[in-house]
């Protein structure tokens, strides 16, 4: 018999409260304290995205998108194809920074259905068009 499990993506941050508010606003969710852990904030969203922000005083932002580095992990936010530009503008208005992976001045990813960003603490995420998502 398999033990019941659930999962959550946890991002480290030296200042978790503003980052949790950023993702709550971006995902239409809320910020809630984690029971029994004062260094963890939960960011549940109505679409089922499970995200948490953990206080880590020594956290350093990832170096992505350098071609020689891997993203390691990233959050992929799915939107209706016709809402991609609007979703990107919303993320940037909340404090996201758009990024483009380049090597010797040549853009590595020319896909028009994915927008690469970092959150205010430097964690990578993408906003991706998905035909299965409706407005």
One Martini backbone bead per residue (centre of mass of N, CA, C, O) as a GRO file, in nm:
protein
  135
    1UNK     BB    1   0.097   0.036   0.022
    2UNK     BB    2   0.051   0.370  -0.024
    3UNK     BB    3   0.147   0.660   0.089
    4UNK     BB    4   0.014   0.946   0.137
    5UNK     BB    5   0.056   1.238  -0.077
    6UNK     BB    6   0.216   1.559  -0.113
    7UNK     BB    7   0.293   1.871  -0.285
    8UNK     BB    8   0.550   2.139  -0.287
    9UNK     BB    9   0.668   2.443  -0.381
   10UNK     BB   10   0.984   2.577  -0.267
   11UNK     BB   11   1.095   2.901  -0.188
   12UNK     BB   12   1.368   3.084  -0.127
   13UNK     BB   13   1.404   3.360   0.123
   14UNK     BB   14   1.509   3.641   0.302
   15UNK     BB   15   1.206   3.775   0.214
   16UNK     BB   16   0.900   3.624   0.215
   17UNK     BB   17   0.658   3.820   0.218
   18UNK     BB   18   0.681   3.971  -0.060
   19UNK     BB   19   0.691   3.710  -0.230
   20UNK     BB   20   0.416   3.600  -0.145
   21UNK     BB   21   0.254   3.844  -0.250
   22UNK     BB   22   0.333   3.821  -0.542
   23UNK     BB   23   0.212   3.532  -0.592
   24UNK     BB   24  -0.072   3.592  -0.499
   25UNK     BB   25  -0.128   3.807  -0.716
   26UNK     BB   26  -0.050   3.638  -0.971
   27UNK     BB   27  -0.248   3.372  -0.877
   28UNK     BB   28  -0.497   3.448  -0.690
   29UNK     BB   29  -0.416   3.429  -0.390
   30UNK     BB   30  -0.277   3.353  -0.075
   31UNK     BB   31  -0.155   3.418   0.259
   32UNK     BB   32  -0.015   3.164   0.477
   33UNK     BB   33   0.057   3.016   0.751
   34UNK     BB   34   0.241   2.760   0.868
   35UNK     BB   35   0.197   2.504   1.054
   36UNK     BB   36   0.470   2.509   1.279
   37UNK     BB   37   0.615   2.738   1.070
   38UNK     BB   38   0.756   3.057   1.078
   39UNK     BB   39   0.935   3.012   0.786
   40UNK     BB   40   0.643   2.953   0.644
   41UNK     BB   41   0.465   3.024   0.340
   42UNK     BB   42   0.152   3.000   0.200
   43UNK     BB   43   0.030   2.975  -0.164
   44UNK     BB   44  -0.270   2.947  -0.242
   45UNK     BB   45  -0.478   2.853  -0.522
   46UNK     BB   46  -0.765   2.816  -0.717
   47UNK     BB   47  -0.592   2.621  -0.932
   48UNK     BB   48  -0.376   2.440  -0.738
   49UNK     BB   49  -0.130   2.580  -0.665
   50UNK     BB   50   0.171   2.474  -0.492
   51UNK     BB   51   0.305   2.717  -0.267
   52UNK     BB   52   0.617   2.825  -0.106
   53UNK     BB   53   0.784   3.028   0.148
   54UNK     BB   54   1.124   3.035   0.265
   55UNK     BB   55   1.329   3.114   0.518
   56UNK     BB   56   1.664   3.232   0.401
   57UNK     BB   57   1.934   3.415   0.493
   58UNK     BB   58   2.140   3.276   0.253
   59UNK     BB   59   2.003   3.349   0.003
   60UNK     BB   60   2.061   3.309  -0.349
   61UNK     BB   61   2.024   3.389  -0.650
   62UNK     BB   62   1.993   3.278  -0.935
   63UNK     BB   63   2.177   3.276  -1.261
   64UNK     BB   64   1.959   3.278  -1.438
   65UNK     BB   65   2.020   3.272  -1.804
   66UNK     BB   66   2.275   3.101  -1.834
   67UNK     BB   67   2.392   2.872  -2.057
   68UNK     BB   68   2.574   2.709  -1.830
   69UNK     BB   69   2.301   2.701  -1.677
   70UNK     BB   70   2.063   2.573  -1.483
   71UNK     BB   71   1.747   2.608  -1.347
   72UNK     BB   72   1.659   2.331  -1.191
   73UNK     BB   73   1.393   2.518  -1.130
   74UNK     BB   74   1.041   2.592  -1.214
   75UNK     BB   75   0.772   2.791  -1.277
   76UNK     BB   76   0.462   2.711  -1.449
   77UNK     BB   77   0.243   2.934  -1.609
   78UNK     BB   78  -0.082   2.890  -1.723
   79UNK     BB   79  -0.233   3.016  -2.029
   80UNK     BB   80  -0.408   3.153  -2.248
   81UNK     BB   81  -0.300   3.241  -2.550
   82UNK     BB   82  -0.460   3.531  -2.550
   83UNK     BB   83  -0.315   3.600  -2.242
   84UNK     BB   84  -0.004   3.633  -2.249
   85UNK     BB   85   0.054   3.939  -2.256
   86UNK     BB   86  -0.114   4.012  -2.006
   87UNK     BB   87   0.040   3.828  -1.804
   88UNK     BB   88   0.312   3.964  -1.839
   89UNK     BB   89   0.231   4.250  -1.753
   90UNK     BB   90   0.137   4.171  -1.472
   91UNK     BB   91   0.402   4.058  -1.363
   92UNK     BB   92   0.568   4.319  -1.405
   93UNK     BB   93   0.381   4.504  -1.225
   94UNK     BB   94   0.465   4.315  -0.962
   95UNK     BB   95   0.810   4.261  -1.024
   96UNK     BB   96   0.893   4.128  -1.263
   97UNK     BB   97   1.160   3.990  -1.475
   98UNK     BB   98   1.262   3.986  -1.779
   99UNK     BB   99   1.409   3.718  -1.981
  100UNK     BB  100   1.700   3.626  -2.188
  101UNK     BB  101   1.854   3.381  -2.361
  102UNK     BB  102   2.206   3.419  -2.436
  103UNK     BB  103   2.456   3.376  -2.708
  104UNK     BB  104   2.643   3.594  -2.851
  105UNK     BB  105   2.359   3.763  -2.913
  106UNK     BB  106   2.183   3.498  -2.922
  107UNK     BB  107   1.883   3.374  -2.911
  108UNK     BB  108   1.783   3.063  -2.780
  109UNK     BB  109   1.467   3.143  -2.743
  110UNK     BB  110   1.193   3.176  -2.993
  111UNK     BB  111   0.948   3.143  -2.841
  112UNK     BB  112   0.604   3.276  -2.830
  113UNK     BB  113   0.469   3.078  -2.581
  114UNK     BB  114   0.708   3.203  -2.393
  115UNK     BB  115   0.780   3.362  -2.073
  116UNK     BB  116   1.060   3.489  -1.917
  117UNK     BB  117   1.129   3.502  -1.559
  118UNK     BB  118   1.165   3.684  -1.257
  119UNK     BB  119   1.141   3.731  -0.950
  120UNK     BB  120   1.220   3.953  -0.700
  121UNK     BB  121   1.441   3.711  -0.599
  122UNK     BB  122   1.529   3.539  -0.887
  123UNK     BB  123   1.328   3.334  -0.966
  124UNK     BB  124   1.227   3.119  -1.198
  125UNK     BB  125   0.979   3.178  -1.460
  126UNK     BB  126   0.690   3.084  -1.658
  127UNK     BB  127   0.485   3.187  -1.928
  128UNK     BB  128   0.235   2.973  -2.075
  129UNK     BB  129   0.084   2.856  -2.341
  130UNK     BB  130  -0.248   2.686  -2.322
  131UNK     BB  131  -0.511   2.535  -2.477
  132UNK     BB  132  -0.640   2.417  -2.192
  133UNK     BB  133  -0.679   2.722  -2.128
  134UNK     BB  134  -0.913   2.944  -2.002
  135UNK     BB  135  -1.050   3.266  -1.942
   0.00000   0.00000   0.00000
